[in-house]
Every structure is written in C-alpha cells, then in structure tokens.
XYZ file of C-alpha atoms in Angstrom:
710
model
C 181.743 24.630 176.923
C 184.514 26.143 174.907
C 188.090 26.053 174.311
C 188.870 28.750 176.742
C 186.603 27.444 179.718
C 187.952 24.132 179.211
C 191.501 24.946 179.700
C 190.266 25.918 183.486
C 191.629 23.408 185.961
C 189.570 23.401 189.532
C 191.376 22.155 192.729
C 190.105 18.762 193.646
C 188.280 18.624 196.957
C 186.804 21.887 196.846
C 183.496 23.290 195.867
C 182.793 25.987 193.116
C 179.230 25.741 192.162
C 177.604 25.664 195.237
C 177.601 26.989 198.815
C 179.891 25.305 201.642
C 177.201 24.480 204.040
C 174.191 21.968 203.647
C 170.675 22.169 204.148
C 169.125 22.934 207.233
C 165.848 24.089 209.124
C 164.810 26.587 206.844
C 167.640 26.531 204.478
C 168.194 24.825 201.534
C 171.231 25.875 199.696
C 170.106 24.038 196.367
C 167.340 26.865 195.853
C 170.248 29.614 196.244
C 172.224 28.011 193.439
C 169.144 28.073 190.706
C 169.091 30.025 187.803
C 166.512 31.849 186.414
C 163.041 28.813 186.638
C 161.514 27.482 183.530
C 158.255 29.422 182.630
C 155.157 28.056 184.278
C 151.770 27.246 181.903
C 150.600 30.341 182.793
C 153.567 32.541 182.152
C 154.171 30.598 178.790
C 150.304 32.056 178.013
C 151.414 35.443 178.811
C 154.557 35.441 177.129
C 152.956 34.631 173.823
C 150.210 36.930 174.142
C 152.137 40.108 174.797
C 154.080 41.684 171.920
C 157.211 43.170 172.039
C 155.655 46.733 172.102
C 153.399 46.025 175.036
C 156.321 44.274 176.753
C 158.400 47.530 176.834
C 154.863 49.510 178.163
C 154.790 46.871 180.909
C 158.225 47.023 182.059
C 158.083 50.610 182.164
C 154.766 50.097 184.239
C 156.323 47.581 186.559
C 159.625 50.201 186.803
C 157.219 52.913 188.097
C 155.790 51.083 190.654
C 159.205 49.456 192.222
C 160.411 53.205 191.874
C 157.459 54.600 193.827
C 157.925 52.118 196.328
C 161.255 52.938 196.726
C 160.085 56.643 197.799
C 157.161 55.027 199.631
C 159.661 53.099 201.783
C 162.473 55.965 202.158
C 159.775 58.428 203.242
C 157.859 56.145 206.131
C 161.069 54.792 207.425
C 163.148 56.414 210.506
C 166.429 54.346 210.056
C 169.076 56.367 208.417
C 170.126 53.824 206.220
C 166.945 53.389 204.958
C 166.130 57.283 204.666
C 169.325 57.773 202.657
C 168.526 55.066 199.814
C 170.538 52.169 201.185
C 167.256 49.703 200.024
C 165.463 47.972 197.396
C 162.352 47.145 196.138
C 161.392 44.388 193.856
C 158.695 42.505 192.188
C 159.532 39.093 191.342
C 157.779 36.609 188.993
C 155.635 33.962 190.299
C 158.290 31.375 190.341
C 160.484 33.911 192.494
C 163.268 35.383 190.152
C 163.739 39.065 190.503
C 162.366 40.737 187.355
C 161.821 44.295 188.066
C 164.666 46.168 190.644
C 164.470 49.303 191.838
C 167.332 51.751 192.246
C 168.598 51.639 195.532
C 170.768 48.453 196.014
C 170.412 45.916 193.073
C 172.246 43.107 194.948
C 169.722 42.764 197.446
C 166.958 42.096 195.204
C 169.487 39.587 193.176
C 169.808 37.546 196.149
C 166.646 37.679 198.188
C 164.930 34.979 195.990
C 166.018 32.243 198.441
C 163.476 32.778 200.972
C 160.691 33.275 198.445
C 161.632 29.819 196.767
C 162.012 28.347 200.205
C 158.289 29.368 200.889
C 157.181 27.719 197.392
C 159.021 24.582 198.022
C 158.412 23.835 201.674
C 155.570 26.044 202.938
C 153.084 26.471 200.355
C 151.180 22.950 200.743
C 152.301 22.748 204.244
C 149.192 22.687 206.215
C 150.829 24.633 209.432
C 151.977 27.347 206.883
C 150.226 27.348 203.710
C 150.164 30.468 201.459
C 147.378 33.127 201.142
C 146.628 36.536 199.916
C 147.849 38.987 202.464
C 150.503 36.902 203.997
C 153.614 38.696 204.784
C 157.278 37.156 205.329
C 160.073 38.356 207.196
C 163.729 37.452 206.898
C 167.347 38.192 207.461
C 169.727 35.057 207.580
C 172.917 35.154 205.765
C 172.597 31.727 204.838
C 169.248 31.861 203.562
C 169.352 34.574 201.129
C 170.218 37.428 202.951
C 173.304 40.060 203.282
C 173.891 40.327 207.053
C 171.384 40.065 209.917
C 171.168 43.771 210.073
C 169.801 44.205 206.637
C 165.985 43.030 206.763
C 163.505 42.339 204.351
C 159.916 41.456 203.791
C 158.012 40.070 201.070
C 154.496 39.257 200.194
C 153.007 36.975 197.621
C 150.436 38.726 194.789
C 147.559 36.736 194.074
C 144.812 37.739 191.164
C 141.966 35.849 191.009
C 143.236 32.999 193.078
C 146.254 32.929 191.195
C 149.861 33.764 192.291
C 151.011 36.085 189.813
C 154.089 37.652 191.513
C 155.779 38.858 194.380
C 156.682 42.175 196.148
C 159.294 42.479 198.381
C 161.516 45.665 200.320
C 164.363 45.851 202.393
C 167.251 47.170 203.243
C 169.822 48.589 206.066
C 167.711 48.917 209.572
C 171.046 48.295 211.918
C 170.261 46.782 215.264
C 169.556 43.080 215.238
C 170.239 42.021 218.941
C 174.131 41.181 217.948
C 176.964 41.788 220.444
C 177.570 45.132 219.378
C 174.921 47.821 218.934
C 173.913 48.131 215.408
C 174.646 44.701 214.246
C 178.433 45.305 212.893
C 180.322 42.956 215.377
C 183.840 42.834 214.300
C 185.001 40.573 217.328
C 182.298 38.023 216.189
C 183.742 34.413 215.281
C 180.573 32.335 215.163
C 176.951 33.571 213.565
C 175.527 33.116 216.939
C 177.260 36.198 218.055
C 175.337 38.147 215.485
C 171.764 38.523 216.680
C 168.388 37.541 214.703
C 168.525 34.883 212.084
C 165.181 34.586 210.475
C 164.655 32.696 207.368
C 161.633 33.148 206.385
C 158.649 33.831 209.082
C 155.269 34.882 208.456
C 154.445 37.942 210.561
C 151.087 38.894 209.013
C 147.580 37.580 208.195
C 145.613 39.514 205.813
C 148.193 42.317 205.967
C 148.175 42.507 209.715
C 151.391 42.193 211.822
C 151.039 39.316 214.403
C 151.463 40.878 217.930
C 153.260 37.744 219.564
C 155.789 37.774 216.598
C 156.343 41.505 216.786
C 156.863 41.415 220.662
C 159.433 38.799 220.381
C 161.488 41.150 217.387
C 160.964 43.956 220.008
C 162.210 42.054 222.983
C 165.245 41.345 220.841
C 166.710 44.216 219.734
C 168.185 47.539 221.347
C 165.810 49.891 219.518
C 162.590 48.659 219.418
C 161.031 52.094 218.746
C 162.940 52.190 215.350
C 162.552 48.413 214.769
C 158.734 48.526 215.101
C 158.061 51.915 212.894
C 160.648 50.233 210.112
C 158.938 46.826 210.075
C 155.435 48.628 209.720
C 157.020 50.978 206.622
C 158.012 47.700 204.972
C 154.695 45.961 205.571
C 152.933 49.296 204.107
C 155.434 49.268 201.053
C 155.041 45.650 200.037
C 151.193 46.270 200.030
C 151.406 49.149 197.879
C 153.729 47.530 195.250
C 150.812 44.682 195.232
C 147.909 46.998 195.309
C 149.913 48.577 192.004
C 150.322 45.096 190.269
C 147.162 44.066 191.019
C 145.649 46.936 189.121
C 147.829 45.968 186.386
C 146.325 42.489 186.285
C 143.019 44.067 186.216
C 143.903 45.921 182.989
C 145.763 42.974 181.513
C 144.795 39.386 183.035
C 146.888 37.545 185.292
C 148.667 35.534 182.336
C 149.803 38.567 180.691
C 151.021 40.213 184.338
C 152.959 36.947 185.208
C 154.026 36.304 181.601
C 155.291 39.570 181.227
C 157.548 39.547 184.186
C 159.246 36.051 182.973
C 159.253 37.884 179.515
C 161.280 40.380 180.981
C 163.982 38.296 182.232
C 164.116 36.193 178.860
C 164.574 39.371 176.683
C 167.129 40.897 179.008
C 169.037 37.372 178.959
C 169.110 37.673 175.024
C 170.247 40.991 175.490
C 173.000 40.212 177.844
C 174.091 37.585 175.453
C 174.359 40.066 172.378
C 176.429 42.705 174.374
C 178.899 39.962 175.264
C 179.316 38.657 171.603
C 180.487 42.338 170.900
C 183.523 42.094 173.508
C 186.951 40.191 172.894
C 187.405 36.816 173.839
C 189.965 36.043 176.671
C 191.250 34.856 179.996
C 191.467 38.010 182.438
C 192.399 38.032 185.583
C 193.178 40.555 188.681
C 193.975 39.675 192.447
C 192.751 41.886 195.544
C 194.067 41.542 198.818
C 192.600 42.764 202.175
C 195.039 43.623 205.460
C 192.686 42.339 208.038
C 190.401 39.726 209.458
C 188.105 41.549 211.767
C 189.732 42.623 215.043
C 193.035 41.240 213.557
C 195.686 42.260 211.124
C 196.790 40.023 208.214
C 196.629 39.425 204.698
C 193.840 37.454 202.968
C 193.666 37.105 199.040
C 190.563 36.955 196.669
C 191.840 36.207 193.203
C 189.454 36.369 190.161
C 189.307 35.079 186.618
C 187.146 35.644 184.027
C 186.916 33.611 180.654
C 184.948 35.713 178.198
C 184.118 33.260 175.242
C 181.341 33.963 172.748
C 178.050 34.890 174.401
C 179.135 33.695 177.806
C 181.369 34.447 180.570
C 182.672 32.354 183.368
C 183.617 33.848 187.227
C 186.122 32.042 188.600
C 187.415 32.898 192.048
C 190.040 30.519 192.859
C 193.210 30.424 194.927
C 191.062 32.164 197.878
C 192.587 32.387 201.553
C 190.822 29.629 203.764
C 188.318 30.315 206.678
C 190.185 32.000 209.616
C 187.507 31.596 212.154
C 188.692 34.910 213.389
C 186.161 37.598 212.370
C 182.807 38.132 210.409
C 184.694 38.715 207.164
C 183.282 35.745 205.433
C 181.055 35.513 202.068
C 178.636 33.088 201.111
C 178.327 31.824 196.930
C 175.271 33.505 196.525
C 176.090 36.936 198.224
C 179.650 36.881 195.781
C 177.147 36.331 192.750
C 174.641 38.800 193.741
C 177.309 41.306 194.505
C 178.584 41.711 190.960
C 175.312 43.373 189.899
C 176.395 46.513 191.145
C 179.235 46.570 188.828
C 177.604 44.700 186.073
C 174.187 46.830 186.180
C 175.784 49.790 186.337
C 178.904 49.625 183.737
C 179.274 46.697 182.110
C 175.538 46.084 180.941
C 175.224 49.792 180.803
C 172.037 50.612 179.107
C 170.186 47.116 179.720
C 167.166 46.445 182.144
C 168.287 45.611 185.691
C 167.296 42.371 186.651
C 168.283 38.653 187.019
C 167.936 37.781 183.209
C 171.685 39.619 182.947
C 173.300 36.638 184.841
C 172.004 34.012 182.598
C 174.731 33.804 180.511
C 177.341 34.025 183.525
C 178.362 31.179 185.508
C 179.665 31.617 188.892
C 182.627 29.589 190.454
C 183.676 30.356 193.911
C 186.294 28.389 195.606
C 185.110 26.629 199.048
C 185.462 26.230 202.105
C 187.183 30.056 202.081
C 186.553 33.551 203.084
C 184.393 33.981 200.043
C 182.249 30.630 200.134
C 182.126 29.867 203.909
C 180.433 27.121 206.142
C 177.543 27.770 208.077
C 178.664 28.569 211.414
C 181.438 31.152 210.873
C 180.337 34.946 211.503
C 179.092 36.473 208.287
C 178.349 40.025 209.321
C 181.083 41.527 207.203
C 181.304 39.364 203.636
C 180.280 42.294 201.834
C 184.184 43.157 202.174
C 184.834 39.859 200.781
C 182.377 40.263 197.860
C 183.607 43.888 197.212
C 186.841 42.376 196.550
C 185.161 40.444 194.055
C 183.588 43.248 192.408
C 186.379 45.285 192.260
C 188.409 42.818 190.542
C 185.353 42.176 188.170
C 185.098 46.227 187.625
C 189.103 46.125 186.474
C 188.723 43.068 183.986
C 185.300 44.392 182.671
C 186.982 47.915 181.977
C 189.442 46.020 179.775
C 186.881 44.140 178.322
C 184.900 47.275 177.410
C 187.790 49.233 176.301
C 188.305 47.801 172.660
C 184.426 47.909 171.882
C 181.702 50.300 171.438
C 180.865 50.314 174.797
C 183.957 52.012 176.167
C 181.785 54.486 177.933
C 181.772 51.957 180.734
C 185.444 51.876 180.931
C 186.265 53.786 184.574
C 188.781 52.666 187.550
C 186.817 50.797 190.244
C 183.994 53.060 192.648
C 185.424 53.538 195.962
C 185.399 50.945 198.308
C 188.227 51.227 201.147
C 185.237 51.046 203.341
C 185.875 52.171 207.242
C 181.975 52.713 208.954
C 181.152 54.173 212.189
C 178.211 52.829 213.660
C 177.445 55.079 216.583
C 174.762 54.125 219.236
C 172.971 55.771 222.115
C 170.040 58.263 222.797
C 169.094 60.557 220.294
C 167.464 63.864 220.324
C 163.975 62.516 220.044
C 164.782 60.549 223.132
C 164.881 56.891 221.726
C 167.554 54.663 221.585
C 169.480 54.398 218.036
C 172.066 52.791 216.473
C 173.396 53.148 212.707
C 175.703 55.364 210.633
C 175.801 58.640 208.941
C 174.444 59.208 205.603
C 177.937 60.348 204.522
C 178.348 56.610 203.734
C 176.554 57.376 200.852
C 178.844 59.915 199.335
C 182.134 58.041 197.977
C 184.203 58.860 195.230
C 183.454 57.701 191.861
C 186.699 56.250 190.134
C 188.476 58.101 187.293
C 186.772 57.390 183.619
C 188.449 56.642 180.660
C 187.911 60.388 179.276
C 186.736 62.318 182.783
C 187.514 62.651 185.977
C 185.607 60.731 188.797
C 182.668 62.479 190.667
C 183.069 63.481 194.008
C 180.894 62.426 196.883
C 179.036 60.472 194.006
C 176.868 57.733 195.857
C 177.150 54.687 198.037
C 179.222 51.769 196.728
C 176.377 49.410 196.882
C 173.634 51.625 195.760
C 172.614 53.665 193.026
C 170.781 57.088 193.641
C 171.392 57.692 196.998
C 171.660 60.378 199.242
C 174.004 61.681 202.156
C 170.849 63.308 203.886
C 170.340 66.831 205.584
C 173.095 67.471 208.546
C 170.282 69.087 211.059
C 167.983 66.006 210.376
C 170.864 63.500 210.919
C 171.740 65.106 214.148
C 168.503 64.652 215.536
C 168.254 60.743 214.712
C 171.864 59.777 215.358
C 173.618 60.357 219.085
C 176.383 62.331 217.758
C 176.536 66.164 216.765
C 178.089 66.747 213.130
C 180.958 69.679 213.040
C 181.755 69.355 209.274
C 181.243 67.787 205.998
C 183.398 68.627 203.176
C 185.237 67.652 199.890
C 189.180 67.109 201.482
C 192.664 67.700 200.093
C 194.662 64.909 198.614
C 192.134 62.496 199.230
C 191.744 60.519 195.677
C 193.802 58.545 193.486
C 195.810 60.380 190.811
C 196.136 59.896 187.493
C 195.426 61.433 183.730
C 191.726 61.542 185.017
C 191.693 61.764 189.052
C 189.313 59.653 190.949
C 186.546 61.697 192.834
C 186.911 62.487 196.711
C 184.317 61.508 199.222
C 182.506 63.607 201.359
C 184.530 63.908 204.609
C 182.763 64.278 208.047
C 183.785 65.401 211.206
C 181.294 64.832 214.337
C 181.582 64.874 218.139
C 180.179 62.757 220.830
C 177.541 64.801 222.643
C 177.536 65.827 226.127
C 175.862 62.690 227.311
C 178.426 60.529 225.243
C 177.658 57.782 223.176
C 179.445 54.375 221.746
C 180.857 53.534 218.526
C 181.644 50.375 216.984
C 183.667 50.874 213.565
C 184.131 47.947 210.667
C 186.013 47.870 207.521
C 188.949 46.818 205.427
C 191.790 48.264 203.364
C 193.489 49.936 206.376
C 196.827 49.708 204.654
C 196.079 47.935 201.413
C 193.535 49.779 199.058
C 190.734 48.105 197.394
C 190.149 51.028 195.241
C 192.639 50.279 192.114
C 193.667 52.829 189.409
C 193.600 51.758 186.020
C 196.042 51.686 183.202
C 198.711 53.826 185.002
C 196.353 55.524 187.442
C 196.945 55.716 191.208
C 194.709 53.576 193.830
C 192.285 55.216 195.974
C 194.389 55.920 199.244
C 193.510 53.464 201.992
C 191.030 54.245 205.043
C 191.997 53.784 208.526
C 189.906 54.890 211.597
C 190.861 58.481 212.848
C 189.357 59.349 215.973
C 190.698 62.009 218.361
C 189.951 61.382 222.318
C 190.087 63.798 225.073
C 189.606 67.006 222.941
C 189.481 70.700 223.908
C 187.210 71.204 220.843
C 184.452 72.590 222.673
C 186.225 75.139 224.147
C 188.044 76.219 221.170
C 184.345 76.256 219.602
C 183.329 78.429 222.535
C 186.294 80.816 221.698
C 186.092 80.696 218.137
C 189.370 79.741 217.770
C 190.853 80.398 214.327
C 193.211 77.184 214.148
C 189.887 74.947 214.157
C 189.939 73.312 210.514
C 187.656 70.655 210.562
C 189.161 68.450 207.573
C 191.182 65.329 207.602
C 193.663 66.870 205.940
C 194.195 69.750 208.592
C 193.364 67.748 211.359
C 196.171 65.159 210.777
C 198.642 67.715 209.488
C 198.410 70.566 211.930
C 196.829 68.809 215.367
C 195.843 72.097 216.409
C 193.027 70.426 218.813
C 194.451 69.160 221.752
C 193.795 65.236 222.567
C 195.044 61.967 222.015
C 195.353 61.366 217.908
C 194.583 57.790 217.053
C 194.988 56.201 213.886
C 194.030 52.510 213.886
C 192.306 49.755 212.290
C 189.159 49.986 210.817
C 187.435 47.105 212.671
C 187.212 47.746 215.925
C 185.008 46.645 219.260
C 182.272 48.943 220.570
C 183.768 51.604 222.857
C 182.398 54.179 224.662
C 182.956 58.004 223.782
C 183.129 61.028 226.116
C 181.866 64.554 225.131
C 184.253 66.393 222.959
C 185.771 63.117 221.555
C 185.825 63.605 217.537
C 185.346 61.287 214.692
C 186.903 61.974 211.373
C 184.834 59.983 208.534
C 184.218 59.046 205.327
C 184.145 56.263 202.971
C 186.884 56.660 200.996
C 187.930 57.712 197.281
C 188.078 56.555 193.774
C 191.053 55.584 191.856
C 192.702 57.558 188.759
C 192.787 56.476 185.316
C 196.202 56.823 183.363
C 199.641 58.084 183.668
C 199.886 61.207 185.954
C 202.304 62.809 183.599
C 199.638 63.063 180.922
C 197.190 64.991 182.986
C 196.726 68.807 182.019
C 198.470 71.006 183.926
C 195.775 73.428 183.804
C 193.491 70.751 185.230
C 196.180 69.865 188.085
C 196.098 74.044 188.914
C 192.288 73.771 189.070
C 192.281 70.933 191.410
C 194.470 73.168 193.676
C 192.318 76.050 193.412
C 189.419 74.106 194.362
C 191.634 72.697 197.328
C 191.076 69.111 196.611
C 194.957 68.991 195.652
C 197.988 70.181 197.764
C 200.914 72.331 196.319
C 203.105 69.629 197.067
C 201.026 66.919 195.467
C 200.915 68.877 192.311
C 204.814 69.226 192.509
C 205.539 65.799 193.776
C 202.987 63.522 191.914
C 202.192 65.819 188.744
C 205.283 67.260 188.418
C 203.360 70.678 187.600
C 205.431 73.586 188.525
C 203.408 76.460 189.679
C 204.776 80.529 189.321
C 204.520 81.789 192.897
C 204.270 85.269 191.295
C 201.864 84.625 188.938
C 199.945 81.820 190.284
C 199.614 80.104 186.732
C 201.504 77.035 185.431
C 205.150 77.561 184.565
C 204.724 75.522 181.251
C 208.333 75.355 180.429
C 209.422 74.540 183.865
C 206.829 71.898 184.007
C 207.828 70.504 180.477
C 211.478 69.874 182.031
C 210.200 68.606 185.348
C 208.094 65.865 183.396
C 210.934 65.000 180.997
C 213.320 64.629 183.813
C 210.877 62.555 185.705
C 210.655 60.015 182.488
C 214.080 59.924 182.625
C 214.337 58.692 186.283
C 211.524 55.956 185.082
C 213.855 54.693 182.353
C 216.547 54.313 185.034
C 214.360 52.683 187.504
C 213.189 50.062 184.612
C 214.771 46.514 184.446
C 214.536 44.116 182.265
C 211.606 41.596 182.290
C 214.095 38.667 183.856
C 215.445 40.553 186.224
C 212.256 42.202 187.609
C 210.346 38.655 187.751
C 213.349 37.204 189.384
C 213.237 39.714 192.372
C 209.223 39.899 192.356
C 209.264 35.847 193.149
C 211.674 36.318 195.698
C 209.292 38.963 197.784
C 207.346 37.593 200.811
C 205.310 39.274 203.551
C 206.406 39.066 207.348
C 205.127 35.636 208.466
C 202.778 37.379 211.220
C 200.943 39.068 208.075
C 200.269 35.476 206.758
C 198.866 34.277 209.729
C 195.315 33.723 207.730
C 196.543 33.796 204.252
C 197.174 30.081 203.644
C 200.241 28.915 201.576
C 202.199 31.679 199.983
C 202.041 32.603 197.546
C 199.142 30.160 196.654
C 196.908 29.919 199.363
C 195.819 25.946 198.513
C 198.947 24.744 197.192
C 202.074 23.879 199.823
C 204.625 24.175 196.985
C 204.046 26.625 193.784
C 206.931 28.126 191.597
C 204.934 29.462 188.553
C 205.901 33.378 187.859
C 201.898 33.788 187.648
C 199.246 33.284 189.950
C 196.428 31.304 188.381
C 195.180 27.698 188.130
C 194.555 27.576 184.336
C 196.540 25.716 181.562
C-alpha cells in the first residue's frame, strides 16, 4: 500500500472489507467480496490465442449480443420498468464475472455474479442439483447478490462441446413480489421478512422448459400473477437468445477463444483503468451526504466517503456511517454499495472505457458495518439503493474534482438527479389485470450541470443509461391511473453558471374505480443532488398529492384556471381539495377518483457561481418557462427591461456588483467561521437514528473536520 492509503485509520471492532452478515443456506458472502477470478486453463488457452485486433472484433460481437438481448427483453415484457429500460443483460465468464454488459442498469450486472458463483461452488457437483445445458436459474434475494426483492433475474449456463464457456443473464424491475405493500417497496418494513419472496438461486427450468410446480408457487405468492408469468417467460426467452448467439460465436471461433476472450476483455479493461488513474492527481478526497428520513420516520443519517487516489489505484472508504436503525428499509449491503458506483464510474469517470467488472480491479472498497451502508441480514433492505446512491453522489463529486485537472475534464459535472420520490400505484388496469408499478416518468430525471454546458432536461433514469419514459397512452393502459400532463417545469433545477437539468413533471389522477399508492424516497428536505464549484443543489423532492379535488368538474368545464404543473398547482392552488406535502416514504393508501398525484424524479445540481451565468442564458430560460422572472431577479440578479423584454445590461451589472459587495460583508475570517460552525447541532429529535453527533461512531469528537485519517 502507498503512503496515503497507509494514513487511513479504521475503527476497531467494525468490519470494512466484507459483509456484516455471515453464511446461510443459499448465501455465501465470501463469494460476493471476491475480485475477478483467476483464469482457468481453458480461458488461458483462449487468451493466448486471440490477438488484440481480434479481441476488439470479439468484444464488439458480444456487445451486439447483449444489446440485442436488451431489445428482445424490453419488447417481450409487460412490466412498466422493463419496457422503459429499467433492466440489464449480461454475458458472464465461465467463472462467473460480468464481462459484457448492455446499456440499461450497469450495476445490476455488477452484483449479479453472487448467485452464479454460488451455483458453481455448491450446486454444480451436488447430485440433487447439478448443472446442465438448458438449466435456468431465478434469484432476487438482496443478501445473495440481488438489489431488492422486486428486481428479479434469471441466468443460464452456456455449454459448448460439453464445456462451460460462459453464462447468460437478464433481469430488472418487475415490481410485485408478495411483500406487505403492493409493488414491493415497503416503507414501513423493519425486517426482510416483510419484503416478500427471497430466492437465492433456484433452478426453475430444465432443458429450457419452466417447471410447472415452481411457476405455480411463484404465481400463488404475488398479487399480479399474469404480469409475473409473462415477464418470467420473457426472461427465459431472452437468456436463451443470448446463449444461442454466443454458441454461434463458439462455432466460429472455438470454445477456447470465447471463454478466453471474455476473460481477456476483463484483464485488458483493468489495465486501461489503471492507465486512466495514473493520469489523475494523487490525493485524499472527501464528501459527506445526509438523508433526512429512515423509511416512515424523519431523522438525519449520514454517509461520508473518502477516496484515496494514489498511483494506479483507488481506495473508496465509507466510514463514520450512521448505525442500523431497524426502523425502515433504507439499509444497504457491501456488494450493493460497490456495484452502485458503476453508475458513475462507467458513465463519467472511466468515460470511453469498456463497461465491465474489470474497471473495479484497481479499486478497493471499504464499507463500515454493521451500519445503514453495510447492514446485517435480517433488517429490511428494500430501499438500500437510497443509501448506496448517497455513496454514488459522493463519488461523483470527488471524481469530478479528480478529473478537473486532467485531460478527461469532459467527465466533470454536478451529480445526476437523485432526490428520489417514487409513486408505486396498484390496482386493476384497462386490460383488466392487476398491476403494481411506477410510471416511466421515473426515467426522465434532470442531468447535473457540466463544466461547460447546462444539464439536459429529462435526461434519463439515475440508475440506467438509455432509458425511455414511454408513451402516455400505453402507460395509461398498463397502470391503474390516468395521466393528465407531462411537462418540463419551472424553477425546478439547480442554479449556477451552468444550470442543472429539469425533470419530467407528471400529473396523474386516480381512475373512477380508485387505486392504491405507496411512495418511497429520501431527500424530502436535504438534497442529494449536490451543486459543484459553487452551483446550487437540485431542490428536495417531497411527496405532493391533492385529495378530494374538483378537477373532474373543471376538466368537464374546460376551466382555464387548470394548469397541471407542480409550480402552478402549488403556487396558485386553483383546484379545490386538500393539498398534502409529505415525506416521500409512506405506507400504502387508498385513493379515490379525482385524487391527483404530482410527481417527478428530481432535478440536477448547478455548476459554478450564479453571478457568472450569461444574462442572455438566464433570459432564454425565462422565455422557455423553466425559470421564473422572480428567480432570474433574486438568484441570478439579472434585470429584465419590462418594456423591451430584453436584459438591461447596465442594471444587471450594477445588481451583480451589489450582490458581490453583500457577499464580502457576510464573509468571515476562517477562525470565526469554524468556531460558529462547530457550535451548531441539529434538534435532538432529528438525531434519533444518527448515532453520536457529529461522529456517529465516537462518543466524544472535537476535531474541526470529520474524517478518521491521520
């Protein structure tokens, strides 16, 4: 280890490099913490025989296979999440490492190796299970390599001439899983036993035929058997397509080059990652993220992150985390924390490099546990992605600072929107079958501002590249709600020299027969969408519903006061009804016809000082109705001449100069600032789940900065 890495001091009595839970039937955490496996003799033979030029051709072919699988899976499915791209497709090496990953959700593929390695370790030579061509396995257990129980996956071995040359895998967000809340997200769950099915690795098909007894068990365990059966068959069909395509390549190249090619993709990618790291400045980087709730309860919890960049390696340390609270499902696992980082690393930090597990070879991951970030087995895990996303946001901020001084500055940006509030609506849809899922509007969050450009509006899903919000007319048929409007809203992004992107705002209504809705999320009052280098954070995103409205009557009368945007509904309140702004995580409730849901997946943070934004760009946003005239005046200090509707340059220069003078007046010497800063403390009721203040793991702490390094 290097000088900087050796300066890190870990807390005694806590664990960092493994899970906080141990081995159990169907679960071996030792398999989940392994790096990529050493090559087998078959892989070594293939690695030696395939040239670098041929490897590139082979990698392109494998990418085409998983991208085709992505399209096949989306086309065959009827779950809202899968149709709009909340899914993954992967080819694994024979030893179970993800080698080729489709666009969609990268991090699914990065953690789904657990069940495959479990089958290899425990079932392949077990006479009661075994491993044969045509086997298909199912899993969804978050303690075994899954995300949360409503993300479901299948995988199948790929045999050629009697030898295992790889694995095909596909999965995604199916929703309903038999938990205490329709649709899987259960904000009130305090143990995993309230979160429905937990399947570690179960063989569900022989010779590609689904077993009827197992299928019946699944369908009798969920609220939406029609959707479950349809999507499970779509998964099996998709992995069979992957398998057939890879077999065809083996017929051309031979088994050695396919198995060895997959392994060589990983080793070459790992070398490229190390070369990229060598181009960045060494140092210790640190960022801290807070959440303002734990499931149904309010209260602060903390996820700090330290990154040590030294030579060609990174150490990511999550230390000083709030303890487990047993009050809700916002608990993550070690492997989910690690895999989640792929969302940022693949898209921005290692921009341009192949997306696979090899990028993690130079990265050491240390996650303090037991804690909300590395929890024990029996707590609820359903919203573990809230915690792992806090790590991703931390790494995004630090990664941007690392990249800024390098030739890879194009990757510098404020974090992508993650002030998640998700509405999961349940009921009977227009086709007459029961469903429970969320709208494709979840795939249209705002992008963080970039170092040289504004963030894109409604750019995509936080976890998945290349997603789509879907068509409203089709969504209305599949979901038990009616969409009234979709739009890019006003004043709903982070401000800065370059502004963040605004999300797609969706307003929907409960149908004549009513429906149910569960909501989940975080950052009701504290933003997770940081600004960068002086940019404002994206705004918090609480739940907003209006009950008992007269909207149906107003629609029938074409009432001109009806404006279906969050900005207009909250500010003007033209619709009669009970306006409710509440915590984003709430248990399932019944809603009646005419009740309105106001929903978005949140906005990106800004980049740089608002006073450096070009006044014409501010005016353009006002004209595009993504910015109000009040905000242009009060935040950007841009004065618009009411007679010409143009920027008054002289008045704007004067207003900005006055604001800079006021900033100087408000400024303090560092010693005075830090003295006041250290004396601040949240209300006691907000620290119920936090741990010790300010350092959760230490009873007494008097250093001016948080961080346990020498």
